[in-house]
């Protein structure tokens, strides 16, 4: 069930006791150096910042905070760390209680839902002021920004600073390819090449049990949408202004037929039950030859010691297609001092911070071109030979645009649920996709929630 609070919800709930709110939120929110007072006895303003992440993220934030506070002695930073699975729900609860952080980490989908109800601040005026001093600020000349703007924009205005742009890549086990004598994936390889490699890399024992998978087909939309795009189709006619779901197109049906065939006809990819029940489908075990995943997996995969791995471009069909987007940092409408909060957000784009975040944790890719191109990321332990694909793929990727519709979360959830029979092998794409498209088109015509 989605949990999105609108203005009516806020008016109805605003006067409720905050005690229950903090009892609920406090169970899984880490407050690091947190204070309720905006301006302390020492005259320093407190800027509260919420985020999610792992231990390494906290370590990097801590160092970044120390550097920022040394350079900005009038500001004290307070980090609120919330587990990702509960992050958006609890952020909305804080907004309802009137105690929202001044600055927040958001995804593109979170941004859209918050902007619908006026909870985020338009950053365009701040960006315009910065450009008076530096005309290249957040322009494609100095930053990788054009492909990311659709992710962080609402009604044509930017509402968060994108950090860590992410594309999609083929990750492959070089040792398994070498043992089977299969050429590595390379620029220009096709769906047929993918199938051929996956067949040669799928191994079974005498009983017929699969001991090594050639490929992994995922059921999440950013995976199977890639194949539709590569075949010349799309999920919607326009993500920013959707009027029709196009999953019933011949291009989409053909693409998802190929994906389903990888699982059930050619049996080179585990079905959902097999994927959940066996460790052989985890790339890090060394028993999965290829997988398509996001740039963020580099941070996890670079800890692999048991085999050699690398990255490659995605395969092509009619066209080459990739997807790119980014999470980032925005300012809430409850922010007490927007000027100081902007100073903090602006700091994420400095060379010092971009280098710190991308060197100590390869999850964050710099968008500042100077930081991305100076080679310092080549020395991060464990990154593969072709890790630079994380940057070069952005130049030809399709921007990830949030689905701009009042029922966006419900629509995307419905697609996910209605596609299950396809990935379970219970329904052919030729019948499943038209049925899903018809249902989504009816929802698109309903309007608001």
Tab-separated table of C-alpha atoms in Angstrom:
chain	number	residue	atom	x	y	z
A	1	UNK	CA	0.000	0.000	0.000
A	2	UNK	CA	1.351	3.439	-0.887
A	3	UNK	CA	1.398	6.105	1.795
A	4	UNK	CA	1.261	9.587	0.325
A	5	UNK	CA	-0.034	12.485	2.375
A	6	UNK	CA	-1.787	15.375	0.681
A	7	UNK	CA	-2.722	18.810	1.994
A	8	UNK	CA	-6.032	17.539	3.377
A	9	UNK	CA	-4.165	14.876	5.345
A	10	UNK	CA	-1.855	17.536	6.719
A	11	UNK	CA	-4.684	19.812	7.873
A	12	UNK	CA	-6.472	16.886	9.514
A	13	UNK	CA	-3.430	15.556	11.301
A	14	UNK	CA	-1.479	18.700	12.134
A	15	UNK	CA	-2.934	19.155	15.625
A	16	UNK	CA	-2.502	15.534	16.717
A	17	UNK	CA	-0.054	14.787	19.479
A	18	UNK	CA	3.572	14.516	18.337
A	19	UNK	CA	4.324	12.064	21.130
A	20	UNK	CA	3.000	9.083	19.153
A	21	UNK	CA	4.820	10.345	16.071
A	22	UNK	CA	8.189	10.325	17.769
A	23	UNK	CA	7.552	6.993	19.463
A	24	UNK	CA	6.902	5.538	16.004
A	25	UNK	CA	9.693	7.305	14.165
A	26	UNK	CA	12.262	7.092	16.921
A	27	UNK	CA	12.449	3.303	16.814
A	28	UNK	CA	14.474	3.275	13.623
A	29	UNK	CA	15.823	6.803	13.171
A	30	UNK	CA	19.386	7.573	14.165
A	31	UNK	CA	19.860	11.163	15.276
A	32	UNK	CA	23.508	12.098	15.091
A	33	UNK	CA	24.345	15.319	16.880
A	34	UNK	CA	20.700	16.298	16.659
A	35	UNK	CA	19.236	19.333	18.391
A	36	UNK	CA	15.720	20.749	18.338
A	37	UNK	CA	16.885	24.340	18.634
A	38	UNK	CA	17.445	26.158	15.349
A	39	UNK	CA	19.868	28.711	16.775
A	40	UNK	CA	21.966	27.615	19.725
A	41	UNK	CA	23.427	29.648	22.569
A	42	UNK	CA	26.608	29.976	20.515
A	43	UNK	CA	24.665	31.687	17.745
A	44	UNK	CA	25.086	28.820	15.294
A	45	UNK	CA	22.103	27.815	13.173
A	46	UNK	CA	21.276	24.113	12.998
A	47	UNK	CA	20.503	22.641	9.584
A	48	UNK	CA	18.819	19.237	9.919
A	49	UNK	CA	19.476	16.735	7.138
A	50	UNK	CA	17.827	13.340	6.596
A	51	UNK	CA	19.244	10.473	4.559
A	52	UNK	CA	19.479	6.713	4.224
A	53	UNK	CA	22.437	4.442	3.532
A	54	UNK	CA	24.982	2.068	5.010
A	55	UNK	CA	27.702	2.518	7.597
A	56	UNK	CA	30.135	3.794	4.977
A	57	UNK	CA	27.668	6.500	3.986
A	58	UNK	CA	27.515	7.711	7.577
A	59	UNK	CA	31.310	7.800	7.761
A	60	UNK	CA	31.514	9.905	4.596
A	61	UNK	CA	28.761	12.254	5.784
A	62	UNK	CA	30.545	12.675	9.109
A	63	UNK	CA	33.779	13.747	7.413
A	64	UNK	CA	31.897	16.011	5.004
A	65	UNK	CA	30.105	17.643	7.940
A	66	UNK	CA	33.397	18.327	9.728
A	67	UNK	CA	34.841	19.998	6.658
A	68	UNK	CA	31.684	22.036	6.027
A	69	UNK	CA	31.397	23.265	9.610
A	70	UNK	CA	35.057	24.335	9.642
A	71	UNK	CA	34.401	26.437	6.549
A	72	UNK	CA	30.982	27.635	7.811
A	73	UNK	CA	31.330	28.300	11.545
A	74	UNK	CA	27.841	29.841	11.739
A	75	UNK	CA	26.163	26.514	10.853
A	76	UNK	CA	25.814	23.267	12.774
A	77	UNK	CA	24.731	20.202	10.793
A	78	UNK	CA	22.483	17.525	12.269
A	79	UNK	CA	22.144	14.144	10.495
A	80	UNK	CA	18.967	12.073	10.774
A	81	UNK	CA	19.649	8.559	9.418
A	82	UNK	CA	16.565	6.485	8.503
A	83	UNK	CA	16.608	2.940	7.011
A	84	UNK	CA	15.628	3.101	3.349
A	85	UNK	CA	12.657	0.722	3.636
A	86	UNK	CA	10.917	3.129	6.011
A	87	UNK	CA	12.462	6.372	4.827
A	88	UNK	CA	9.682	7.924	2.750
A	89	UNK	CA	6.896	7.008	5.152
A	90	UNK	CA	8.741	8.457	8.116
A	91	UNK	CA	9.796	11.559	6.225
A	92	UNK	CA	6.127	12.232	5.511
A	93	UNK	CA	5.281	11.712	9.174
A	94	UNK	CA	7.864	14.303	10.128
A	95	UNK	CA	6.302	16.681	7.612
A	96	UNK	CA	2.838	16.027	9.068
A	97	UNK	CA	4.165	16.769	12.550
A	98	UNK	CA	5.674	20.053	11.452
A	99	UNK	CA	9.185	18.851	12.335
A	100	UNK	CA	10.556	18.074	8.884
A	101	UNK	CA	14.307	18.199	8.315
A	102	UNK	CA	15.533	21.343	6.582
A	103	UNK	CA	17.249	19.314	3.855
A	104	UNK	CA	16.456	15.812	2.674
A	105	UNK	CA	17.731	13.003	0.498
A	106	UNK	CA	15.103	12.030	-2.081
A	107	UNK	CA	14.647	9.796	-5.105
A	108	UNK	CA	12.901	11.032	-8.251
A	109	UNK	CA	9.645	9.335	-7.267
A	110	UNK	CA	9.772	10.763	-3.736
A	111	UNK	CA	10.457	14.210	-5.182
A	112	UNK	CA	7.424	14.065	-7.433
A	113	UNK	CA	5.062	13.022	-4.637
A	114	UNK	CA	6.420	15.704	-2.287
A	115	UNK	CA	6.205	18.393	-4.957
A	116	UNK	CA	2.570	17.520	-5.677
A	117	UNK	CA	1.748	18.644	-2.156
A	118	UNK	CA	4.121	21.588	-1.916
A	119	UNK	CA	6.618	20.036	0.496
A	120	UNK	CA	9.828	20.835	-1.424
A	121	UNK	CA	11.366	24.189	-2.320
A	122	UNK	CA	12.004	25.174	-5.933
A	123	UNK	CA	15.797	25.488	-6.266
A	124	UNK	CA	15.783	27.510	-9.494
A	125	UNK	CA	16.126	30.919	-7.756
A	126	UNK	CA	19.185	29.674	-5.859
A	127	UNK	CA	20.689	28.223	-9.033
A	128	UNK	CA	20.099	31.516	-10.865
A	129	UNK	CA	21.943	33.427	-8.132
A	130	UNK	CA	24.876	31.009	-8.308
A	131	UNK	CA	25.103	31.521	-12.069
A	132	UNK	CA	25.562	35.250	-11.573
A	133	UNK	CA	28.894	34.368	-9.963
A	134	UNK	CA	29.639	31.267	-12.060
A	135	UNK	CA	27.812	31.012	-15.421
A	136	UNK	CA	28.777	27.302	-15.685
A	137	UNK	CA	27.106	26.326	-12.403
A	138	UNK	CA	24.963	23.206	-12.956
A	139	UNK	CA	25.311	23.481	-16.725
A	140	UNK	CA	26.358	20.673	-19.036
A	141	UNK	CA	29.622	22.501	-19.642
A	142	UNK	CA	30.891	21.783	-16.138
A	143	UNK	CA	28.512	19.081	-14.876
A	144	UNK	CA	26.833	15.954	-16.205
A	145	UNK	CA	23.394	17.411	-15.663
A	146	UNK	CA	21.209	17.397	-18.796
A	147	UNK	CA	20.442	13.663	-18.609
A	148	UNK	CA	19.591	14.029	-14.904
A	149	UNK	CA	17.315	17.075	-15.037
A	150	UNK	CA	14.158	15.063	-15.825
A	151	UNK	CA	14.738	12.979	-12.680
A	152	UNK	CA	14.956	15.963	-10.354
A	153	UNK	CA	12.522	18.375	-12.008
A	154	UNK	CA	8.865	19.181	-11.431
A	155	UNK	CA	7.029	21.435	-13.891
A	156	UNK	CA	10.358	22.246	-15.508
A	157	UNK	CA	12.098	23.389	-12.311
A	158	UNK	CA	14.791	21.565	-10.374
A	159	UNK	CA	13.790	20.536	-6.858
A	160	UNK	CA	16.868	18.599	-5.807
A	161	UNK	CA	20.590	18.522	-6.471
A	162	UNK	CA	21.378	15.214	-8.219
A	163	UNK	CA	24.248	13.190	-6.799
A	164	UNK	CA	25.590	9.845	-7.967
A	165	UNK	CA	24.163	9.453	-11.496
A	166	UNK	CA	23.293	5.834	-12.215
A	167	UNK	CA	22.991	4.015	-15.543
A	168	UNK	CA	22.531	0.277	-16.188
A	169	UNK	CA	25.306	-2.137	-17.126
A	170	UNK	CA	26.052	-5.772	-17.836
A	171	UNK	CA	28.122	-7.241	-15.006
A	172	UNK	CA	29.879	-10.458	-15.964
A	173	UNK	CA	32.126	-13.100	-14.419
A	174	UNK	CA	35.325	-13.136	-16.480
A	175	UNK	CA	36.468	-16.457	-15.019
A	176	UNK	CA	33.300	-18.237	-16.176
A	177	UNK	CA	33.583	-16.715	-19.646
A	178	UNK	CA	37.229	-17.775	-19.877
A	179	UNK	CA	36.493	-21.343	-18.743
A	180	UNK	CA	33.761	-21.713	-21.387
A	181	UNK	CA	35.756	-19.998	-24.134
A	182	UNK	CA	33.014	-17.404	-24.607
A	183	UNK	CA	33.995	-13.910	-25.829
A	184	UNK	CA	33.353	-11.115	-23.354
A	185	UNK	CA	30.334	-8.840	-23.973
A	186	UNK	CA	31.408	-5.809	-25.966
A	187	UNK	CA	30.090	-2.742	-27.726
A	188	UNK	CA	27.518	-3.668	-30.371
A	189	UNK	CA	26.663	-7.153	-29.117
A	190	UNK	CA	23.056	-8.150	-29.736
A	191	UNK	CA	20.180	-9.998	-28.093
A	192	UNK	CA	21.236	-13.068	-30.082
A	193	UNK	CA	24.767	-12.721	-28.738
A	194	UNK	CA	23.370	-12.474	-25.220
A	195	UNK	CA	21.295	-15.617	-25.745
A	196	UNK	CA	24.216	-17.536	-27.264
A	197	UNK	CA	26.549	-16.608	-24.409
A	198	UNK	CA	23.910	-17.399	-21.780
A	199	UNK	CA	23.271	-20.842	-23.304
A	200	UNK	CA	26.966	-21.705	-23.343
A	201	UNK	CA	27.391	-20.466	-19.783
A	202	UNK	CA	24.421	-22.295	-18.249
A	203	UNK	CA	25.527	-25.599	-16.714
A	204	UNK	CA	23.530	-28.513	-15.322
A	205	UNK	CA	24.533	-31.639	-13.421
A	206	UNK	CA	23.589	-35.219	-14.347
A	207	UNK	CA	20.250	-34.912	-12.606
A	208	UNK	CA	19.358	-31.851	-14.676
A	209	UNK	CA	19.750	-29.422	-11.793
A	210	UNK	CA	21.183	-26.069	-12.870
A	211	UNK	CA	24.521	-25.458	-11.169
A	212	UNK	CA	25.433	-22.290	-13.049
A	213	UNK	CA	23.144	-19.737	-14.661
A	214	UNK	CA	24.077	-17.836	-17.796
A	215	UNK	CA	21.916	-14.773	-17.113
A	216	UNK	CA	19.448	-13.341	-14.624
A	217	UNK	CA	16.144	-11.803	-15.740
A	218	UNK	CA	14.698	-9.486	-13.093
A	219	UNK	CA	11.034	-8.538	-12.809
A	220	UNK	CA	11.591	-4.882	-11.860
A	221	UNK	CA	10.529	-2.269	-14.375
A	222	UNK	CA	13.942	-0.679	-14.908
A	223	UNK	CA	15.182	-4.085	-16.112
A	224	UNK	CA	12.500	-5.131	-18.579
A	225	UNK	CA	11.887	-1.556	-19.757
A	226	UNK	CA	15.432	-1.648	-21.191
A	227	UNK	CA	14.464	-4.426	-23.602
A	228	UNK	CA	11.338	-2.574	-24.685
A	229	UNK	CA	13.381	0.556	-25.389
A	230	UNK	CA	15.990	-1.456	-27.297
A	231	UNK	CA	13.176	-2.818	-29.464
A	232	UNK	CA	11.774	0.631	-30.226
A	233	UNK	CA	8.909	0.641	-27.716
A	234	UNK	CA	8.052	2.292	-24.384
A	235	UNK	CA	5.864	1.790	-21.332
A	236	UNK	CA	3.980	5.109	-21.693
A	237	UNK	CA	3.538	7.528	-24.553
A	238	UNK	CA	5.050	10.249	-22.354
A	239	UNK	CA	6.244	9.777	-18.770
A	240	UNK	CA	5.959	13.504	-18.031
A	241	UNK	CA	2.451	13.783	-19.498
A	242	UNK	CA	1.100	10.218	-19.783
A	243	UNK	CA	-2.100	9.731	-21.729
A	244	UNK	CA	-1.660	6.087	-22.731
A	245	UNK	CA	0.148	2.964	-21.586
A	246	UNK	CA	1.870	1.402	-24.609
A	247	UNK	CA	2.681	-2.034	-23.206
A	248	UNK	CA	0.282	-3.500	-25.785
A	249	UNK	CA	2.496	-2.397	-28.687
A	250	UNK	CA	4.131	-5.035	-30.927
A	251	UNK	CA	7.545	-3.746	-29.833
A	252	UNK	CA	6.781	-4.272	-26.139
A	253	UNK	CA	5.220	-7.698	-26.694
A	254	UNK	CA	8.188	-8.859	-28.771
A	255	UNK	CA	10.672	-7.581	-26.172
A	256	UNK	CA	8.956	-9.229	-23.218
A	257	UNK	CA	8.553	-12.448	-25.215
A	258	UNK	CA	12.346	-12.542	-25.563
A	259	UNK	CA	12.760	-11.961	-21.837
A	260	UNK	CA	10.232	-14.648	-20.946
A	261	UNK	CA	11.857	-17.072	-23.385
A	262	UNK	CA	15.215	-16.616	-21.650
A	263	UNK	CA	13.559	-18.032	-18.525
A	264	UNK	CA	11.137	-20.687	-19.780
A	265	UNK	CA	12.100	-21.605	-23.352
A	266	UNK	CA	15.873	-21.489	-23.226
A	267	UNK	CA	16.141	-21.917	-19.438
A	268	UNK	CA	19.259	-19.766	-19.159
A	269	UNK	CA	17.760	-17.590	-16.422
A	270	UNK	CA	16.095	-18.736	-13.199
A	271	UNK	CA	12.389	-18.193	-12.742
A	272	UNK	CA	11.299	-16.109	-9.721
A	273	UNK	CA	10.956	-19.155	-7.450
A	274	UNK	CA	14.378	-20.477	-8.415
A	275	UNK	CA	15.901	-17.039	-8.017
A	276	UNK	CA	14.555	-16.829	-4.479
A	277	UNK	CA	15.536	-20.346	-3.440
A	278	UNK	CA	19.113	-20.772	-4.663
A	279	UNK	CA	22.321	-18.874	-3.982
A	280	UNK	CA	23.473	-19.635	-7.534
A	281	UNK	CA	21.483	-16.632	-8.738
A	282	UNK	CA	23.546	-14.186	-6.668
A	283	UNK	CA	26.340	-12.732	-8.809
A	284	UNK	CA	28.684	-12.576	-5.818
A	285	UNK	CA	28.633	-16.376	-5.403
A	286	UNK	CA	30.476	-16.819	-8.689
A	287	UNK	CA	27.769	-19.109	-10.135
A	288	UNK	CA	25.971	-16.497	-12.229
A	289	UNK	CA	27.707	-15.482	-15.454
A	290	UNK	CA	25.850	-12.265	-16.337
A	291	UNK	CA	23.395	-9.844	-14.819
A	292	UNK	CA	22.062	-6.401	-15.730
A	293	UNK	CA	22.010	-3.988	-12.834
A	294	UNK	CA	22.596	-0.380	-11.893
A	295	UNK	CA	25.839	1.502	-11.330
A	296	UNK	CA	25.216	1.313	-7.589
A	297	UNK	CA	26.250	-2.363	-7.586
A	298	UNK	CA	29.910	-1.423	-8.103
A	299	UNK	CA	30.173	-0.548	-4.421
A	300	UNK	CA	29.040	-4.050	-3.429
A	301	UNK	CA	30.766	-6.014	-6.172
A	302	UNK	CA	34.153	-4.380	-5.573
A	303	UNK	CA	34.446	-6.466	-2.407
A	304	UNK	CA	34.538	-9.696	-4.500
A	305	UNK	CA	37.820	-11.565	-4.013
A	306	UNK	CA	36.959	-15.051	-5.303
A	307	UNK	CA	36.756	-14.300	-9.038
A	308	UNK	CA	37.460	-11.652	-11.670
A	309	UNK	CA	34.584	-9.558	-12.968
A	310	UNK	CA	33.996	-6.598	-15.241
A	311	UNK	CA	31.347	-4.346	-16.771
A	312	UNK	CA	30.111	-4.137	-20.365
A	313	UNK	CA	27.593	-2.128	-22.435
A	314	UNK	CA	24.033	-3.389	-22.737
A	315	UNK	CA	23.068	-5.466	-25.784
A	316	UNK	CA	21.191	-3.939	-28.700
A	317	UNK	CA	18.230	-4.993	-30.816
A	318	UNK	CA	16.823	-2.305	-33.091
A	319	UNK	CA	18.541	0.417	-31.062
A	320	UNK	CA	20.943	0.865	-28.201
A	321	UNK	CA	19.133	1.983	-25.058
A	322	UNK	CA	20.040	2.611	-21.465
A	323	UNK	CA	18.417	4.423	-18.543
A	324	UNK	CA	19.953	7.023	-16.243
A	325	UNK	CA	18.783	8.906	-13.204
A	326	UNK	CA	19.957	10.058	-9.809
A	327	UNK	CA	18.810	10.570	-6.270
A	328	UNK	CA	19.801	13.798	-4.597
A	329	UNK	CA	19.311	16.485	-1.997
A	330	UNK	CA	16.469	18.957	-1.660
A	331	UNK	CA	15.072	21.543	0.753
A	332	UNK	CA	11.757	21.172	2.563
A	333	UNK	CA	9.122	23.891	2.722
A	334	UNK	CA	9.510	23.864	6.533
A	335	UNK	CA	13.163	24.931	6.314
A	336	UNK	CA	13.811	27.765	8.771
A	337	UNK	CA	16.726	29.395	6.963
A	338	UNK	CA	16.724	28.676	3.215
A	339	UNK	CA	19.898	30.712	2.617
A	340	UNK	CA	21.941	28.607	5.039
A	341	UNK	CA	20.285	25.395	3.856
A	342	UNK	CA	21.231	26.260	0.276
A	343	UNK	CA	24.805	26.863	1.369
A	344	UNK	CA	24.804	23.273	2.648
A	345	UNK	CA	23.201	21.878	-0.527
A	346	UNK	CA	25.592	23.883	-2.691
A	347	UNK	CA	28.480	22.226	-0.847
A	348	UNK	CA	27.571	18.850	-2.385
A	349	UNK	CA	28.656	20.224	-5.761
A	350	UNK	CA	32.094	21.469	-4.733
A	351	UNK	CA	35.161	19.640	-5.968
A	352	UNK	CA	36.232	18.801	-2.408
A	353	UNK	CA	32.911	17.125	-1.548
A	354	UNK	CA	32.492	15.427	-4.927
A	355	UNK	CA	35.961	13.895	-4.573
A	356	UNK	CA	35.383	12.876	-0.957
A	357	UNK	CA	32.074	11.147	-1.687
A	358	UNK	CA	33.270	9.346	-4.820
A	359	UNK	CA	36.628	8.229	-3.433
A	360	UNK	CA	35.583	6.856	-0.063
A	361	UNK	CA	32.400	5.257	-1.351
A	362	UNK	CA	32.178	4.363	-5.031
A	363	UNK	CA	28.389	4.319	-4.770
A	364	UNK	CA	28.416	8.085	-5.374
A	365	UNK	CA	29.520	9.045	-8.865
A	366	UNK	CA	30.515	12.703	-9.245
A	367	UNK	CA	28.504	14.872	-11.618
A	368	UNK	CA	31.217	17.535	-11.617
A	369	UNK	CA	33.093	16.789	-14.827
A	370	UNK	CA	36.460	17.718	-13.359
A	371	UNK	CA	36.049	15.131	-10.598
A	372	UNK	CA	34.737	12.477	-12.983
A	373	UNK	CA	37.534	12.943	-15.493
A	374	UNK	CA	40.635	13.458	-13.351
A	375	UNK	CA	41.194	9.707	-12.797
A	376	UNK	CA	41.067	9.654	-9.010
A	377	UNK	CA	38.310	7.028	-9.101
A	378	UNK	CA	40.598	4.638	-10.985
A	379	UNK	CA	42.387	3.972	-7.721
A	380	UNK	CA	39.374	2.870	-5.682
A	381	UNK	CA	40.149	-0.698	-4.517
A	382	UNK	CA	38.194	-3.374	-6.363
A	383	UNK	CA	36.720	-1.347	-9.235
A	384	UNK	CA	36.793	-3.271	-12.544
A	385	UNK	CA	38.768	-2.461	-15.671
A	386	UNK	CA	35.862	-0.843	-17.495
A	387	UNK	CA	34.317	0.990	-14.544
A	388	UNK	CA	34.431	4.197	-16.606
A	389	UNK	CA	31.236	2.962	-18.264
A	390	UNK	CA	29.485	4.477	-15.265
A	391	UNK	CA	30.239	7.868	-16.862
A	392	UNK	CA	30.355	7.173	-20.597
A	393	UNK	CA	26.938	5.467	-20.599
A	394	UNK	CA	25.285	8.631	-19.314
A	395	UNK	CA	25.878	10.407	-22.608
A	396	UNK	CA	23.565	8.016	-24.499
A	397	UNK	CA	21.069	7.026	-21.823
A	398	UNK	CA	17.374	7.827	-21.699
A	399	UNK	CA	16.649	10.079	-18.708
A	400	UNK	CA	14.480	8.503	-16.027
A	401	UNK	CA	11.489	10.785	-15.662
A	402	UNK	CA	9.081	10.237	-12.762
A	403	UNK	CA	5.621	9.262	-13.939
A	404	UNK	CA	3.791	12.588	-13.686
A	405	UNK	CA	0.317	11.595	-12.657
A	406	UNK	CA	-1.581	11.970	-9.364
A	407	UNK	CA	-1.907	8.176	-9.206
A	408	UNK	CA	1.686	7.470	-10.230
A	409	UNK	CA	2.542	5.235	-7.284
A	410	UNK	CA	-0.654	3.217	-7.638
A	411	UNK	CA	-0.153	2.870	-11.402
A	412	UNK	CA	3.423	1.614	-11.116
A	413	UNK	CA	2.465	-0.744	-8.298
A	414	UNK	CA	-0.370	-2.127	-10.435
A	415	UNK	CA	1.968	-2.730	-13.381
A	416	UNK	CA	4.355	-4.590	-11.093
A	417	UNK	CA	1.567	-6.803	-9.741
A	418	UNK	CA	-0.140	-7.427	-13.074
A	419	UNK	CA	3.147	-8.456	-14.712
A	420	UNK	CA	3.727	-11.282	-12.210
A	421	UNK	CA	1.950	-13.960	-14.310
A	422	UNK	CA	4.316	-13.157	-17.189
A	423	UNK	CA	7.431	-13.671	-15.088
A	424	UNK	CA	5.915	-16.718	-13.416
A	425	UNK	CA	5.369	-18.304	-16.837
A	426	UNK	CA	1.624	-18.453	-16.341
A	427	UNK	CA	0.651	-16.015	-19.092
A	428	UNK	CA	2.078	-15.152	-22.508
A	429	UNK	CA	3.146	-11.539	-23.157
A	430	UNK	CA	0.694	-11.429	-26.083
A	431	UNK	CA	-2.232	-11.700	-23.632
A	432	UNK	CA	-0.684	-10.277	-20.464
A	433	UNK	CA	0.547	-6.957	-21.845
A	434	UNK	CA	-2.686	-5.890	-23.603
A	435	UNK	CA	-4.581	-6.723	-20.410
A	436	UNK	CA	-2.164	-4.666	-18.312
A	437	UNK	CA	-2.254	-1.758	-20.777
A	438	UNK	CA	-6.058	-1.678	-20.736
A	439	UNK	CA	-6.120	-1.599	-16.943
A	440	UNK	CA	-3.502	1.144	-16.729
A	441	UNK	CA	-5.200	3.222	-19.416
A	442	UNK	CA	-8.392	3.153	-17.379
A	443	UNK	CA	-6.435	4.375	-14.363
A	444	UNK	CA	-4.813	7.153	-16.389
A	445	UNK	CA	-8.275	8.422	-17.329
A	446	UNK	CA	-9.446	8.426	-13.708
A	447	UNK	CA	-7.311	11.427	-12.822
A	448	UNK	CA	-6.527	12.185	-9.190
A	449	UNK	CA	-6.713	9.866	-6.205
